[in-house]
């Protein structure tokens, strides 16, 4: 095996992680400018324009919003909070999270109205930005009242993010009219843009002799416009190469690294489904091999305890077919006769 004195490939793994904020953002100048323009009234103490960002996974929506939010807060002291609604998916938990971030509103009130009043008292009449990332994860009725009520606070501006435009179009008319957002769309990255993003990371994260443009191009082609997939592929490839004792990344490492991003794609596929799909998936994950009648019963129980309106059994079958089609779950006939299936999550 060839060797270098210092035979490590990965110098800084953190730079290839999801939470790393790049120093400069590549190829999104126009979106950054537009977003900065929308929130610029806050610099004069005014209410900002609301914005709705949409685009496929890995197109930089979260990165651009966090960058712009941090910039205006560092440079002009404008207040703001970033909330990931995938994690905090009810109006109450969004409010609770925001108050915690601002180190305010402690206490045991479990009431949305109380939390909203606490937030109003903290924000007062100052301009304030709230990023609601993955906003479609808050169930539709609550999403409407969340947006409507947050916008009733003084000079609050919302930056909502979703994958498609549908959650915006589906808002109730009175909510939509109060929000009236500027819509910004995020296109998939081109192969050249992805290579640029990778170059920026590789030059900090990897040994300079461990990679070249051709490897970055291979990774970029594989990632199909998704920067997250590109960065993870590069990281996995580097880890493989290092474990093998190689000193330079090659196409085989890239292939292996790419096939490992299967789990990543799965998470993002699940994100696109409804909360009912996700609940069903969670139940199957918790009890692999569960049969269809058991699954439906557990699902109904969970809906009852969450106060959700359950889907009908016909829709249930369609949902299961959809998840099997996406290869999130595998279904096999559990009995010789009848239409009872056993479900398990597909690993990998
Ligand atoms: N223009 C860019 N320059 C540098 N890094 C980027 C850029 N765009 C995205 N990235 C990186 O790619 C990854 C995914 O980006 P991001 O999370 O912003 O995508 P997203 O559009 O929010 O995706 P999703 O819809 O799945 O949430 C992150 O690690 C981010 O740092
Ligand atoms: Mg995102």
mmCIF file of C-alpha atoms in Angstrom, residues 62-306:
data_model
loop_
_atom_site.group_PDB
_atom_site.id
_atom_site.type_symbol
_atom_site.label_atom_id
_atom_site.label_comp_id
_atom_site.label_asym_id
_atom_site.label_seq_id
_atom_site.Cartn_x
_atom_site.Cartn_y
_atom_site.Cartn_z
ATOM 1 C CA UNK A 62 -32.068 25.900 5.796
ATOM 2 C CA UNK A 63 -28.492 27.049 5.248
ATOM 3 C CA UNK A 64 -29.499 30.284 3.499
ATOM 4 C CA UNK A 65 -32.131 31.193 6.113
ATOM 5 C CA UNK A 66 -29.825 30.532 9.060
ATOM 6 C CA UNK A 67 -27.036 32.488 7.398
ATOM 7 C CA UNK A 68 -29.219 35.526 6.751
ATOM 8 C CA UNK A 69 -30.799 35.385 10.212
ATOM 9 C CA UNK A 70 -27.402 35.221 11.905
ATOM 10 C CA UNK A 71 -26.013 38.003 9.756
ATOM 11 C CA UNK A 72 -28.777 40.493 10.591
ATOM 12 C CA UNK A 73 -28.647 39.580 14.257
ATOM 13 C CA UNK A 74 -24.842 39.925 14.467
ATOM 14 C CA UNK A 75 -24.682 43.118 12.448
ATOM 15 C CA UNK A 76 -27.779 44.970 13.596
ATOM 16 C CA UNK A 77 -28.965 43.152 16.712
ATOM 17 C CA UNK A 78 -32.318 42.232 15.131
ATOM 18 C CA UNK A 79 -33.941 39.491 17.211
ATOM 19 C CA UNK A 80 -34.943 36.163 15.731
ATOM 20 C CA UNK A 81 -35.334 32.455 16.315
ATOM 21 C CA UNK A 82 -34.912 29.420 14.084
ATOM 22 C CA UNK A 83 -37.373 26.582 14.750
ATOM 23 C CA UNK A 84 -37.317 23.185 13.121
ATOM 24 C CA UNK A 85 -40.960 22.144 13.001
ATOM 25 C CA UNK A 86 -39.984 18.599 12.146
ATOM 26 C CA UNK A 87 -38.816 18.405 15.745
ATOM 27 C CA UNK A 88 -41.308 20.812 17.278
ATOM 28 C CA UNK A 89 -44.457 19.975 15.414
ATOM 29 C CA UNK A 90 -47.234 21.642 17.363
ATOM 30 C CA UNK A 91 -47.974 25.304 18.003
ATOM 31 C CA UNK A 92 -47.421 24.741 21.718
ATOM 32 C CA UNK A 93 -44.014 23.101 21.285
ATOM 33 C CA UNK A 94 -42.910 25.781 18.805
ATOM 34 C CA UNK A 95 -43.776 28.489 21.350
ATOM 35 C CA UNK A 96 -42.169 26.585 24.182
ATOM 36 C CA UNK A 97 -38.987 26.076 22.153
ATOM 37 C CA UNK A 98 -38.793 29.764 21.185
ATOM 38 C CA UNK A 99 -39.234 30.924 24.782
ATOM 39 C CA UNK A 100 -36.574 28.491 25.930
ATOM 40 C CA UNK A 101 -34.183 29.771 23.287
ATOM 41 C CA UNK A 102 -34.721 33.252 24.632
ATOM 42 C CA UNK A 103 -34.355 31.959 28.202
ATOM 43 C CA UNK A 104 -37.847 33.198 28.980
ATOM 44 C CA UNK A 105 -41.271 31.884 29.756
ATOM 45 C CA UNK A 106 -40.288 29.149 32.162
ATOM 46 C CA UNK A 107 -43.011 27.815 34.346
ATOM 47 C CA UNK A 108 -45.352 24.936 34.128
ATOM 48 C CA UNK A 109 -48.105 26.480 32.037
ATOM 49 C CA UNK A 110 -48.977 23.909 29.374
ATOM 50 C CA UNK A 111 -51.318 26.261 27.635
ATOM 51 C CA UNK A 112 -50.783 27.667 24.145
ATOM 52 C CA UNK A 113 -52.537 30.953 24.921
ATOM 53 C CA UNK A 114 -50.366 31.536 27.994
ATOM 54 C CA UNK A 115 -47.190 30.776 26.007
ATOM 55 C CA UNK A 116 -48.274 33.119 23.220
ATOM 56 C CA UNK A 117 -48.818 35.921 25.723
ATOM 57 C CA UNK A 118 -45.383 35.254 27.236
ATOM 58 C CA UNK A 119 -43.836 35.523 23.789
ATOM 59 C CA UNK A 120 -45.682 38.773 23.113
ATOM 60 C CA UNK A 121 -44.308 40.202 26.340
ATOM 61 C CA UNK A 122 -40.749 39.240 25.403
ATOM 62 C CA UNK A 123 -40.891 40.542 21.837
ATOM 63 C CA UNK A 124 -42.876 43.685 22.635
ATOM 64 C CA UNK A 125 -42.968 46.059 19.715
ATOM 65 C CA UNK A 126 -39.546 45.245 18.308
ATOM 66 C CA UNK A 127 -39.080 43.727 14.854
ATOM 67 C CA UNK A 128 -38.541 39.999 15.237
ATOM 68 C CA UNK A 129 -37.876 37.192 12.744
ATOM 69 C CA UNK A 130 -39.106 33.638 13.143
ATOM 70 C CA UNK A 131 -37.853 30.920 10.786
ATOM 71 C CA UNK A 132 -40.355 28.065 10.673
ATOM 72 C CA UNK A 133 -38.351 25.362 8.904
ATOM 73 C CA UNK A 134 -40.250 22.273 7.650
ATOM 74 C CA UNK A 135 -43.444 24.145 8.522
ATOM 75 C CA UNK A 136 -45.601 21.488 6.840
ATOM 76 C CA UNK A 137 -44.807 19.150 9.727
ATOM 77 C CA UNK A 138 -47.229 21.019 11.931
ATOM 78 C CA UNK A 139 -50.631 19.482 11.141
ATOM 79 C CA UNK A 140 -52.651 21.701 8.871
ATOM 80 C CA UNK A 141 -55.221 23.131 11.323
ATOM 81 C CA UNK A 142 -52.608 24.033 13.861
ATOM 82 C CA UNK A 143 -50.337 25.408 11.170
ATOM 83 C CA UNK A 144 -53.045 27.875 10.174
ATOM 84 C CA UNK A 145 -53.612 29.095 13.697
ATOM 85 C CA UNK A 146 -49.870 29.173 14.444
ATOM 86 C CA UNK A 147 -49.087 31.404 11.455
ATOM 87 C CA UNK A 148 -52.115 33.618 12.051
ATOM 88 C CA UNK A 149 -51.376 34.138 15.739
ATOM 89 C CA UNK A 150 -47.624 34.647 15.415
ATOM 90 C CA UNK A 151 -48.317 37.356 12.846
ATOM 91 C CA UNK A 152 -50.588 39.118 15.313
ATOM 92 C CA UNK A 153 -47.555 39.935 17.469
ATOM 93 C CA UNK A 154 -46.167 43.451 16.893
ATOM 94 C CA UNK A 155 -43.533 43.430 14.148
ATOM 95 C CA UNK A 156 -42.999 39.730 13.691
ATOM 96 C CA UNK A 157 -41.918 38.502 10.272
ATOM 97 C CA UNK A 158 -42.094 34.840 9.310
ATOM 98 C CA UNK A 159 -39.716 32.911 7.092
ATOM 99 C CA UNK A 160 -41.526 29.666 6.307
ATOM 100 C CA UNK A 161 -39.742 26.758 4.623
ATOM 101 C CA UNK A 162 -41.238 23.711 2.968
ATOM 102 C CA UNK A 163 -40.336 21.382 0.196
ATOM 103 C CA UNK A 164 -43.200 22.159 -2.133
ATOM 104 C CA UNK A 165 -45.444 25.175 -2.559
ATOM 105 C CA UNK A 166 -48.465 23.147 -1.633
ATOM 106 C CA UNK A 167 -48.516 23.949 2.125
ATOM 107 C CA UNK A 168 -48.620 27.643 1.212
ATOM 108 C CA UNK A 169 -51.398 27.198 -1.322
ATOM 109 C CA UNK A 170 -53.341 25.096 1.182
ATOM 110 C CA UNK A 171 -53.456 27.790 3.884
ATOM 111 C CA UNK A 172 -56.852 29.186 4.834
ATOM 112 C CA UNK A 173 -57.602 32.395 2.890
ATOM 113 C CA UNK A 174 -57.523 34.677 5.963
ATOM 114 C CA UNK A 175 -54.129 33.236 6.984
ATOM 115 C CA UNK A 176 -52.772 33.461 3.467
ATOM 116 C CA UNK A 177 -53.862 37.061 3.164
ATOM 117 C CA UNK A 178 -52.295 38.028 6.504
ATOM 118 C CA UNK A 179 -49.071 36.253 5.517
ATOM 119 C CA UNK A 180 -48.887 37.337 1.840
ATOM 120 C CA UNK A 181 -45.312 36.125 1.559
ATOM 121 C CA UNK A 182 -42.630 36.789 -0.980
ATOM 122 C CA UNK A 183 -42.030 33.348 -2.507
ATOM 123 C CA UNK A 184 -38.451 32.219 -3.148
ATOM 124 C CA UNK A 185 -37.773 29.026 -5.003
ATOM 125 C CA UNK A 186 -34.606 26.966 -4.580
ATOM 126 C CA UNK A 187 -33.528 24.976 -7.629
ATOM 127 C CA UNK A 188 -31.485 21.792 -7.505
ATOM 128 C CA UNK A 189 -27.761 22.454 -7.743
ATOM 129 C CA UNK A 190 -26.023 21.785 -11.039
ATOM 130 C CA UNK A 191 -23.148 19.312 -11.067
ATOM 131 C CA UNK A 192 -20.702 22.217 -11.335
ATOM 132 C CA UNK A 193 -22.217 23.997 -8.312
ATOM 133 C CA UNK A 194 -22.071 20.813 -6.246
ATOM 134 C CA UNK A 195 -18.417 20.349 -7.196
ATOM 135 C CA UNK A 196 -17.785 23.906 -5.980
ATOM 136 C CA UNK A 197 -19.539 23.190 -2.665
ATOM 137 C CA UNK A 198 -17.477 20.005 -2.280
ATOM 138 C CA UNK A 199 -14.249 21.785 -3.132
ATOM 139 C CA UNK A 200 -14.914 24.308 -0.367
ATOM 140 C CA UNK A 201 -15.396 21.472 2.144
ATOM 141 C CA UNK A 202 -12.646 19.167 0.890
ATOM 142 C CA UNK A 203 -10.032 21.896 1.033
ATOM 143 C CA UNK A 204 -10.609 22.232 4.794
ATOM 144 C CA UNK A 205 -11.695 18.731 5.737
ATOM 145 C CA UNK A 206 -9.397 16.452 3.723
ATOM 146 C CA UNK A 207 -5.681 16.043 3.225
ATOM 147 C CA UNK A 208 -4.753 18.115 0.130
ATOM 148 C CA UNK A 209 -3.242 15.116 -1.630
ATOM 149 C CA UNK A 210 -6.181 12.845 -0.914
ATOM 150 C CA UNK A 211 -8.574 14.268 -3.499
ATOM 151 C CA UNK A 212 -8.724 15.966 -6.878
ATOM 152 C CA UNK A 213 -11.347 17.567 -9.134
ATOM 153 C CA UNK A 214 -12.211 14.328 -10.869
ATOM 154 C CA UNK A 215 -13.287 12.703 -7.600
ATOM 155 C CA UNK A 216 -15.399 15.719 -6.697
ATOM 156 C CA UNK A 217 -17.010 15.540 -10.118
ATOM 157 C CA UNK A 218 -17.866 11.867 -9.600
ATOM 158 C CA UNK A 219 -19.507 12.644 -6.279
ATOM 159 C CA UNK A 220 -21.394 15.608 -7.746
ATOM 160 C CA UNK A 221 -22.806 13.548 -10.581
ATOM 161 C CA UNK A 222 -24.056 10.944 -8.146
ATOM 162 C CA UNK A 223 -25.788 13.456 -5.874
ATOM 163 C CA UNK A 224 -28.345 14.659 -8.460
ATOM 164 C CA UNK A 225 -28.566 18.256 -7.302
ATOM 165 C CA UNK A 226 -28.694 17.496 -3.559
ATOM 166 C CA UNK A 227 -25.862 19.096 -1.548
ATOM 167 C CA UNK A 228 -26.574 16.971 1.516
ATOM 168 C CA UNK A 229 -26.173 13.743 -0.419
ATOM 169 C CA UNK A 230 -22.998 15.122 -2.047
ATOM 170 C CA UNK A 231 -21.359 16.052 1.261
ATOM 171 C CA UNK A 232 -22.297 12.780 2.953
ATOM 172 C CA UNK A 233 -21.059 10.788 0.000
ATOM 173 C CA UNK A 234 -17.712 12.559 0.141
ATOM 174 C CA UNK A 235 -17.430 11.985 3.861
ATOM 175 C CA UNK A 236 -18.308 8.279 3.633
ATOM 176 C CA UNK A 237 -15.920 7.812 0.715
ATOM 177 C CA UNK A 238 -13.106 9.419 2.709
ATOM 178 C CA UNK A 239 -13.820 7.219 5.716
ATOM 179 C CA UNK A 240 -13.758 4.107 3.517
ATOM 180 C CA UNK A 241 -10.539 5.122 1.846
ATOM 181 C CA UNK A 242 -8.904 5.804 5.177
ATOM 182 C CA UNK A 243 -10.044 2.482 6.655
ATOM 183 C CA UNK A 244 -8.574 0.745 3.630
ATOM 184 C CA UNK A 245 -5.238 2.443 4.163
ATOM 185 C CA UNK A 246 -5.491 4.229 0.803
ATOM 186 C CA UNK A 247 -3.978 7.674 0.500
ATOM 187 C CA UNK A 248 -6.245 8.965 -2.242
ATOM 188 C CA UNK A 249 -9.971 8.726 -2.930
ATOM 189 C CA UNK A 250 -11.034 6.812 -6.027
ATOM 190 C CA UNK A 251 -14.238 5.854 -7.843
ATOM 191 C CA UNK A 252 -14.752 2.705 -5.785
ATOM 192 C CA UNK A 253 -14.687 4.673 -2.548
ATOM 193 C CA UNK A 254 -17.198 7.098 -4.040
ATOM 194 C CA UNK A 255 -19.533 4.257 -5.081
ATOM 195 C CA UNK A 256 -19.350 2.741 -1.632
ATOM 196 C CA UNK A 257 -19.827 6.120 0.013
ATOM 197 C CA UNK A 258 -22.830 6.836 -2.142
ATOM 198 C CA UNK A 259 -24.556 3.538 -1.444
ATOM 199 C CA UNK A 260 -24.272 4.361 2.252
ATOM 200 C CA UNK A 261 -26.419 7.435 1.830
ATOM 201 C CA UNK A 262 -29.450 5.138 1.439
ATOM 202 C CA UNK A 263 -30.433 5.760 5.042
ATOM 203 C CA UNK A 264 -30.184 9.462 4.465
ATOM 204 C CA UNK A 265 -32.528 9.326 1.524
ATOM 205 C CA UNK A 266 -34.946 7.251 3.577
ATOM 206 C CA UNK A 267 -35.220 9.948 6.243
ATOM 207 C CA UNK A 268 -35.918 12.510 3.593
ATOM 208 C CA UNK A 269 -38.454 10.317 1.852
ATOM 209 C CA UNK A 270 -40.289 9.836 5.110
ATOM 210 C CA UNK A 271 -40.287 13.577 5.626
ATOM 211 C CA UNK A 272 -42.278 13.976 2.454
ATOM 212 C CA UNK A 273 -45.075 11.696 3.643
ATOM 213 C CA UNK A 274 -47.910 12.712 5.941
ATOM 214 C CA UNK A 275 -47.801 12.407 9.701
ATOM 215 C CA UNK A 276 -49.988 9.306 9.368
ATOM 216 C CA UNK A 277 -47.425 7.588 7.139
ATOM 217 C CA UNK A 278 -44.751 8.441 9.651
ATOM 218 C CA UNK A 279 -46.756 7.163 12.589
ATOM 219 C CA UNK A 280 -47.337 3.868 10.760
ATOM 220 C CA UNK A 281 -43.641 3.626 9.943
ATOM 221 C CA UNK A 282 -42.682 4.261 13.574
ATOM 222 C CA UNK A 283 -45.034 1.503 14.746
ATOM 223 C CA UNK A 284 -43.547 -0.952 12.237
ATOM 224 C CA UNK A 285 -40.047 0.015 13.279
ATOM 225 C CA UNK A 286 -40.951 -0.628 16.910
ATOM 226 C CA UNK A 287 -42.500 -4.037 16.134
ATOM 227 C CA UNK A 288 -40.970 -5.575 13.012
ATOM 228 C CA UNK A 289 -43.154 -8.344 11.625
ATOM 229 C CA UNK A 290 -46.366 -6.727 12.874
ATOM 230 C CA UNK A 291 -49.400 -7.944 10.892
ATOM 231 C CA UNK A 292 -51.814 -5.621 9.120
ATOM 232 C CA UNK A 293 -54.722 -5.990 11.597
ATOM 233 C CA UNK A 294 -52.389 -5.464 14.570
ATOM 234 C CA UNK A 295 -50.822 -2.481 12.871
ATOM 235 C CA UNK A 296 -54.143 -0.845 12.075
ATOM 236 C CA UNK A 297 -55.354 -1.381 15.636
ATOM 237 C CA UNK A 298 -52.200 0.091 17.183
ATOM 238 C CA UNK A 299 -52.429 2.977 14.743
ATOM 239 C CA UNK A 300 -56.067 3.691 15.730
ATOM 240 C CA UNK A 301 -55.125 3.608 19.426
ATOM 241 C CA UNK A 302 -52.299 6.053 18.864
ATOM 242 C CA UNK A 303 -54.529 8.385 16.848
ATOM 243 C CA UNK A 304 -57.062 8.347 19.656
ATOM 244 C CA UNK A 305 -54.443 9.240 22.246
ATOM 245 C CA UNK A 306 -53.105 12.042 20.018
#
